[in-house]
mmCIF file of C-alpha atoms and ligand atoms in Angstrom:
data_model
loop_
_atom_site.group_PDB
_atom_site.id
_atom_site.type_symbol
_atom_site.label_atom_id
_atom_site.label_comp_id
_atom_site.label_asym_id
_atom_site.label_seq_id
_atom_site.Cartn_x
_atom_site.Cartn_y
_atom_site.Cartn_z
ATOM 1 C CA MET A 1 0.000 0.000 0.000
ATOM 2 C CA VAL A 2 1.267 3.471 -0.927
ATOM 3 C CA ARG A 3 2.208 5.667 2.037
ATOM 4 C CA LYS A 4 0.900 9.202 1.706
ATOM 5 C CA ASN A 5 1.107 12.157 4.022
ATOM 6 C CA ARG A 6 -1.681 13.238 6.359
ATOM 7 C CA LYS A 7 -2.539 16.376 4.395
ATOM 8 C CA VAL A 8 -3.257 14.392 1.241
ATOM 9 C CA ILE A 9 -5.383 11.886 3.145
ATOM 10 C CA SER A 10 -7.261 14.668 4.895
ATOM 11 C CA ARG A 11 -7.984 16.288 1.491
ATOM 12 C CA LEU A 12 -9.265 12.941 0.183
ATOM 13 C CA SER A 13 -11.803 12.876 3.050
ATOM 14 C CA ARG A 14 -12.855 16.424 2.156
ATOM 15 C CA TYR A 15 -13.230 15.486 -1.544
ATOM 16 C CA LYS A 16 -15.320 12.512 -0.502
ATOM 17 C CA ASN A 17 -17.664 14.667 1.620
ATOM 18 C CA ALA A 18 -18.059 17.186 -1.189
ATOM 19 C CA LEU A 19 -18.713 14.395 -3.725
ATOM 20 C CA ASN A 20 -21.398 12.930 -1.467
ATOM 21 C CA ARG A 21 -23.061 16.344 -1.399
ATOM 22 C CA PHE A 22 -22.849 16.691 -5.205
ATOM 23 C CA GLN A 23 -24.266 13.190 -5.612
ATOM 24 C CA SER A 24 -27.167 13.920 -3.269
ATOM 25 C CA LEU A 25 -27.950 16.950 -5.461
ATOM 26 C CA GLY A 26 -28.239 14.642 -8.475
ATOM 27 C CA PHE A 27 -24.839 15.213 -10.132
ATOM 28 C CA VAL A 28 -23.398 12.207 -11.951
ATOM 29 C CA LYS A 29 -20.131 13.698 -13.196
ATOM 30 C CA ILE A 30 -17.891 16.438 -11.888
ATOM 31 C CA PHE A 31 -14.956 18.502 -13.161
ATOM 32 C CA SER A 32 -11.931 19.074 -10.962
ATOM 33 C CA ASP A 33 -12.585 22.853 -10.828
ATOM 34 C CA TYR A 34 -16.013 22.364 -9.206
ATOM 35 C CA LEU A 35 -14.637 19.897 -6.701
ATOM 36 C CA ALA A 36 -11.689 22.211 -6.022
ATOM 37 C CA GLU A 37 -13.998 25.130 -5.340
ATOM 38 C CA ALA A 38 -16.198 23.064 -3.007
ATOM 39 C CA VAL A 39 -13.165 22.019 -0.976
ATOM 40 C CA GLY A 40 -11.210 25.284 -1.151
ATOM 41 C CA VAL A 41 -8.139 24.043 -3.055
ATOM 42 C CA THR A 42 -6.931 24.547 -6.625
ATOM 43 C CA SER A 43 -8.024 22.252 -9.441
ATOM 44 C CA SER A 44 -4.404 21.290 -10.096
ATOM 45 C CA GLN A 45 -4.170 20.173 -6.444
ATOM 46 C CA VAL A 46 -7.237 17.954 -6.948
ATOM 47 C CA ARG A 47 -5.749 16.390 -10.075
ATOM 48 C CA LYS A 48 -2.356 15.952 -8.391
ATOM 49 C CA ASP A 49 -3.913 14.266 -5.321
ATOM 50 C CA PHE A 50 -5.979 11.934 -7.475
ATOM 51 C CA SER A 51 -3.118 11.037 -9.786
ATOM 52 C CA LEU A 52 -1.100 9.900 -6.722
ATOM 53 C CA PHE A 53 -3.664 7.121 -6.458
ATOM 54 C CA GLY A 54 -3.909 6.465 -10.172
ATOM 55 C CA ILE A 55 -7.240 8.279 -10.515
ATOM 56 C CA HIS A 56 -7.525 10.119 -13.816
ATOM 57 C CA GLY A 57 -10.470 12.105 -15.109
ATOM 58 C CA ASN A 58 -11.551 12.586 -18.641
ATOM 59 C CA LYS A 59 -10.793 16.031 -20.126
ATOM 60 C CA ARG A 60 -14.230 16.334 -21.702
ATOM 61 C CA GLY A 61 -16.364 14.555 -19.108
ATOM 62 C CA GLY A 62 -14.527 15.057 -15.825
ATOM 63 C CA TYR A 63 -14.840 12.377 -13.153
ATOM 64 C CA GLN A 64 -17.689 9.888 -12.770
ATOM 65 C CA ILE A 65 -18.880 10.599 -9.203
ATOM 66 C CA ASP A 66 -19.954 7.063 -8.192
ATOM 67 C CA ALA A 67 -16.714 5.486 -9.437
ATOM 68 C CA LEU A 68 -14.679 8.216 -7.745
ATOM 69 C CA LEU A 69 -16.522 7.732 -4.438
ATOM 70 C CA GLU A 70 -16.039 3.977 -4.628
ATOM 71 C CA ARG A 71 -12.300 4.446 -5.182
ATOM 72 C CA LEU A 72 -11.965 7.059 -2.400
ATOM 73 C CA ASN A 73 -13.831 4.792 0.025
ATOM 74 C CA GLU A 74 -11.518 1.972 -0.942
ATOM 75 C CA ILE A 75 -8.424 4.145 -0.358
ATOM 76 C CA LEU A 76 -9.772 5.474 2.946
ATOM 77 C CA GLY A 77 -10.725 1.968 4.081
ATOM 78 C CA LYS A 78 -14.409 2.866 4.181
ATOM 79 C CA ASN A 79 -15.766 -0.005 2.116
ATOM 80 C CA GLU A 80 -15.624 -2.189 5.227
ATOM 81 C CA LEU A 81 -17.036 -1.199 8.620
ATOM 82 C CA GLN A 82 -14.123 0.004 10.760
ATOM 83 C CA ARG A 83 -14.519 -1.190 14.335
ATOM 84 C CA VAL A 84 -13.001 1.093 16.956
ATOM 85 C CA ILE A 85 -12.913 1.187 20.739
ATOM 86 C CA LEU A 86 -13.322 4.182 23.012
ATOM 87 C CA VAL A 87 -11.383 4.735 26.234
ATOM 88 C CA GLY A 88 -13.077 7.078 28.702
ATOM 89 C CA ALA A 89 -16.864 7.061 28.933
ATOM 90 C CA GLY A 90 -17.306 10.435 30.642
ATOM 91 C CA ASN A 91 -19.027 13.498 29.169
ATOM 92 C CA LEU A 92 -17.289 13.447 25.805
ATOM 93 C CA GLY A 93 -17.130 9.650 25.584
ATOM 94 C CA SER A 94 -20.866 9.388 26.302
ATOM 95 C CA ALA A 95 -21.637 11.896 23.553
ATOM 96 C CA LEU A 96 -19.529 9.844 21.119
ATOM 97 C CA ILE A 97 -21.325 6.651 22.195
ATOM 98 C CA LYS A 98 -24.691 8.324 21.553
ATOM 99 C CA TYR A 99 -23.657 9.656 18.136
ATOM 100 C CA LYS A 100 -24.938 7.086 15.659
ATOM 101 C CA ASN A 101 -23.888 8.832 12.449
ATOM 102 C CA PHE A 102 -20.358 7.381 12.592
ATOM 103 C CA GLU A 103 -21.835 4.182 11.168
ATOM 104 C CA LYS A 104 -23.069 6.017 8.095
ATOM 105 C CA ASP A 105 -19.425 6.880 7.536
ATOM 106 C CA GLY A 106 -18.205 3.319 8.004
ATOM 107 C CA VAL A 107 -17.036 3.564 11.632
ATOM 108 C CA LYS A 108 -18.530 1.721 14.600
ATOM 109 C CA ILE A 109 -17.601 2.082 18.265
ATOM 110 C CA VAL A 110 -17.837 -1.546 19.387
ATOM 111 C CA ALA A 111 -16.946 -1.108 23.070
ATOM 112 C CA ALA A 112 -15.847 1.486 25.572
ATOM 113 C CA PHE A 113 -13.478 1.062 28.508
ATOM 114 C CA ASP A 114 -13.442 3.096 31.702
ATOM 115 C CA ILE A 115 -11.579 2.950 34.995
ATOM 116 C CA ASP A 116 -14.692 3.928 36.967
ATOM 117 C CA PRO A 117 -16.919 0.916 37.871
ATOM 118 C CA ALA A 118 -19.931 3.255 38.019
ATOM 119 C CA LYS A 119 -19.619 3.713 34.240
ATOM 120 C CA HIS A 120 -19.675 -0.024 33.440
ATOM 121 C CA GLY A 121 -22.660 -1.668 31.756
ATOM 122 C CA ASP A 122 -24.438 -1.262 28.423
ATOM 123 C CA ARG A 123 -25.033 2.236 27.085
ATOM 124 C CA ASP A 124 -26.930 2.795 23.842
ATOM 125 C CA SER A 125 -26.200 -0.881 23.039
ATOM 126 C CA ILE A 126 -22.447 -0.381 23.469
ATOM 127 C CA PRO A 127 -20.772 -2.235 26.348
ATOM 128 C CA VAL A 128 -18.712 -0.074 28.726
ATOM 129 C CA LEU A 129 -16.162 -2.484 30.179
ATOM 130 C CA PRO A 130 -13.453 -2.433 32.874
ATOM 131 C CA LEU A 131 -10.005 -1.392 31.705
ATOM 132 C CA ASP A 132 -8.691 -4.832 32.642
ATOM 133 C CA ASP A 133 -10.758 -6.376 29.832
ATOM 134 C CA MET A 134 -9.228 -4.103 27.188
ATOM 135 C CA GLN A 135 -6.193 -6.162 26.180
ATOM 136 C CA ARG A 136 -8.198 -9.367 25.691
ATOM 137 C CA PHE A 137 -10.955 -7.532 23.812
ATOM 138 C CA ILE A 138 -8.471 -5.899 21.403
ATOM 139 C CA ALA A 139 -6.768 -9.221 20.708
ATOM 140 C CA GLU A 140 -9.972 -11.252 20.325
ATOM 141 C CA GLN A 141 -11.730 -8.678 18.150
ATOM 142 C CA GLY A 142 -8.661 -7.665 16.123
ATOM 143 C CA ILE A 143 -9.194 -3.980 16.927
ATOM 144 C CA LYS A 144 -6.670 -1.581 15.386
ATOM 145 C CA THR A 145 -8.072 1.850 16.234
ATOM 146 C CA ALA A 146 -9.046 3.634 19.447
ATOM 147 C CA ILE A 147 -10.544 6.940 20.517
ATOM 148 C CA LEU A 148 -9.086 8.484 23.650
ATOM 149 C CA ALA A 149 -11.443 10.583 25.798
ATOM 150 C CA VAL A 150 -9.743 10.401 29.194
ATOM 151 C CA PRO A 151 -8.365 13.272 31.330
ATOM 152 C CA ASP A 152 -5.003 14.589 30.133
ATOM 153 C CA VAL A 153 -3.020 12.985 33.002
ATOM 154 C CA ALA A 154 -4.316 9.541 32.046
ATOM 155 C CA ALA A 155 -3.815 9.931 28.291
ATOM 156 C CA GLN A 156 -0.127 8.962 27.870
ATOM 157 C CA PRO A 157 -0.283 5.832 30.090
ATOM 158 C CA ILE A 158 -3.434 4.714 28.271
ATOM 159 C CA LEU A 159 -1.810 5.352 24.891
ATOM 160 C CA ASP A 160 1.207 3.238 25.966
ATOM 161 C CA ARG A 161 -1.156 0.478 27.024
ATOM 162 C CA LEU A 162 -3.057 0.664 23.744
ATOM 163 C CA THR A 163 0.089 0.502 21.617
ATOM 164 C CA SER A 164 1.375 -2.464 23.616
ATOM 165 C CA CYS A 165 -1.943 -4.192 22.835
ATOM 166 C CA GLY A 166 -1.329 -3.659 19.110
ATOM 167 C CA ILE A 167 -3.463 -0.563 18.472
ATOM 168 C CA LYS A 168 -2.192 1.203 15.342
ATOM 169 C CA GLY A 169 -4.203 4.424 15.309
ATOM 170 C CA VAL A 170 -5.509 6.679 18.073
ATOM 171 C CA LEU A 171 -7.750 9.714 17.904
ATOM 172 C CA ASN A 172 -6.897 11.705 21.003
ATOM 173 C CA PHE A 173 -9.257 14.287 22.483
ATOM 174 C CA ALA A 174 -7.179 14.995 25.618
ATOM 175 C CA PRO A 175 -5.547 18.435 25.325
ATOM 176 C CA ILE A 176 -2.029 17.092 25.566
ATOM 177 C CA GLN A 177 0.585 16.155 22.970
ATOM 178 C CA LEU A 178 1.166 12.415 23.120
ATOM 179 C CA LYS A 179 4.101 10.308 21.982
ATOM 180 C CA ALA A 180 3.415 6.904 20.577
ATOM 181 C CA GLU A 181 5.982 4.139 20.827
ATOM 182 C CA GLY A 182 6.385 1.902 17.819
ATOM 183 C CA ARG A 183 4.122 1.924 14.831
ATOM 184 C CA CYS A 184 1.059 3.861 15.916
ATOM 185 C CA VAL A 185 -0.377 7.043 14.404
ATOM 186 C CA VAL A 186 -1.909 9.537 16.836
ATOM 187 C CA ASN A 187 -4.245 12.236 15.557
ATOM 188 C CA HIS A 188 -5.093 15.021 17.990
ATOM 189 C CA VAL A 189 -8.413 16.835 18.165
ATOM 190 C CA ASN A 190 -7.929 19.889 20.336
ATOM 191 C CA LEU A 191 -11.201 21.776 20.552
ATOM 192 C CA GLU A 192 -9.763 24.420 22.876
ATOM 193 C CA LEU A 193 -6.989 25.243 20.387
ATOM 194 C CA GLU A 194 -9.436 25.378 17.487
ATOM 195 C CA LEU A 195 -11.737 27.697 19.436
ATOM 196 C CA GLU A 196 -8.850 29.914 20.535
ATOM 197 C CA ASN A 197 -7.730 30.168 16.912
ATOM 198 C CA LEU A 198 -11.253 30.973 15.743
ATOM 199 C CA ILE A 199 -11.754 33.620 18.438
ATOM 200 C CA TYR A 200 -8.476 35.283 17.405
ATOM 201 C CA PHE A 201 -9.760 35.693 13.850
ATOM 202 C CA VAL A 202 -13.218 36.825 14.991
ATOM 203 C CA ASN A 203 -11.562 39.519 17.139
ATOM 204 C CA ALA A 204 -9.216 40.514 14.303
ATOM 205 C CA MET A 205 -12.181 40.817 11.974
ATOM 206 C CA GLU A 206 -14.069 43.002 14.455
ATOM 207 C CA LYS A 207 -11.061 45.323 14.733
ATOM 208 C CA THR A 208 -10.058 45.557 11.081
ATOM 209 C CA GLY A 209 -13.056 44.328 9.094
ATOM 210 C CA ASP A 210 -10.730 41.696 7.609
ATOM 211 C CA THR A 211 -9.906 38.137 8.704
ATOM 212 C CA GLY A 212 -6.229 38.763 8.021
ATOM 213 C CA LEU A 213 -6.165 35.387 6.278
ATOM 214 C CA GLY A 214 -5.542 36.955 2.920
ATOM 215 C CA ASN A 215 -8.697 35.654 1.231
HETATM 216 P P1 LIG B 1 -14.838 13.307 32.020
HETATM 217 O O1 LIG B 1 -14.114 13.532 33.297
HETATM 218 O O2 LIG B 1 -16.312 13.526 31.967
HETATM 219 O O3 LIG B 1 -14.573 11.816 31.497
HETATM 220 C C1 LIG B 1 -13.331 11.187 31.551
HETATM 221 C C2 LIG B 1 -13.595 9.698 31.698
HETATM 222 O O4 LIG B 1 -12.354 9.026 31.669
HETATM 223 C C3 LIG B 1 -14.256 9.332 33.034
HETATM 224 O O5 LIG B 1 -15.358 8.473 32.802
HETATM 225 C C4 LIG B 1 -13.155 8.641 33.823
HETATM 226 O O6 LIG B 1 -13.663 7.628 34.705
HETATM 227 C C5 LIG B 1 -12.354 8.022 32.692
HETATM 228 N N1 LIG B 1 -10.972 7.753 33.057
HETATM 229 C C6 LIG B 1 -10.127 8.462 33.849
HETATM 230 N N2 LIG B 1 -8.919 7.868 33.910
HETATM 231 C C7 LIG B 1 -9.009 6.771 33.127
HETATM 232 C C8 LIG B 1 -8.107 5.741 32.787
HETATM 233 N N3 LIG B 1 -6.851 5.734 33.247
HETATM 234 N N4 LIG B 1 -8.550 4.751 31.998
HETATM 235 C C9 LIG B 1 -9.802 4.717 31.519
HETATM 236 N N5 LIG B 1 -10.721 5.666 31.820
HETATM 237 C C10 LIG B 1 -10.304 6.676 32.598
HETATM 238 O O7 LIG B 1 -14.091 14.200 30.945
HETATM 239 P P2 LIG B 1 -14.655 14.667 29.506
HETATM 240 O O8 LIG B 1 -15.315 15.972 29.614
HETATM 241 O O9 LIG B 1 -15.398 13.534 28.893
HETATM 242 O O10 LIG B 1 -13.309 14.915 28.722
HETATM 243 C C11 LIG B 1 -12.487 13.818 28.333
HETATM 244 C C12 LIG B 1 -11.222 14.350 27.655
HETATM 245 O O11 LIG B 1 -11.605 15.077 26.498
HETATM 246 C C13 LIG B 1 -10.463 15.312 28.548
HETATM 247 O O12 LIG B 1 -9.079 15.137 28.315
HETATM 248 C C14 LIG B 1 -10.930 16.669 28.081
HETATM 249 O O13 LIG B 1 -9.988 17.692 28.325
HETATM 250 C C15 LIG B 1 -11.137 16.409 26.608
HETATM 251 N N6 LIG B 1 -12.120 17.305 26.017
HETATM 252 C C16 LIG B 1 -13.377 17.313 26.417
HETATM 253 C C17 LIG B 1 -14.307 18.179 25.807
HETATM 254 C C18 LIG B 1 -15.737 18.234 26.179
HETATM 255 O O14 LIG B 1 -16.456 19.018 25.506
HETATM 256 N N7 LIG B 1 -16.207 17.467 27.142
HETATM 257 C C19 LIG B 1 -13.909 19.035 24.829
HETATM 258 C C20 LIG B 1 -12.591 18.980 24.445
HETATM 259 C C21 LIG B 1 -11.727 18.123 25.018
#
């Protein structure tokens, strides 16, 4: 499998979302300029990203949306249901458990693990299990991906435990930079940072009437 960088993969997800929207509006084919505009990149970037994966459009007809979506889902591993576990079933974890739209996008939280016995039991048909069951569950179910929604102090030790159990990808919500040992990719979602960044630009816009982003 070809190794690509995170920015390319993240653009592929954005192309896929835009294509789904175009398809739901009844479009069958699309040119790279329309897709580029919907995603906020240049059309040459779209063509370059696609050609990395051997996807080529037709100069006169553009890309066939259903074939393109099928190929993007294949590249992004979305043609099969991706089973993930969640660690930390507190406020954020509970919201993620309740959110059923992940399945529409090919992802299913199959179990959650929490250190607090009061959290154990079934929630929205997802079992919340003791941390001690995690290693066996990962091995038996062949789980490769985990979501981390524990307090920041617990995040690194849990990540170490997950990697030693063979987890290869972690989506971390704790506001702390984590270091993964071995072959594990960690993606960070830091809502505080995103909000801080957004508020900076809102304030800048109020002061100058411009976002300062140069667009
Ligand atoms: P929370 O305190 O409600 O939940 C944390 C859960 O983790 C609890 O159920 C706790 O029992 C469990 N836990 C603690 N140590 C553990 C361990 N070692 N192993 C397994 N489980 C453990 O916190 P929250 O609001 O759900 O936030 C979770 C993380 O997400 C935090 O790092 C927080 O900063 C971050 N975050 C939360 C939000 C939000 O909107 N709630 C937003 C951004 C980021």
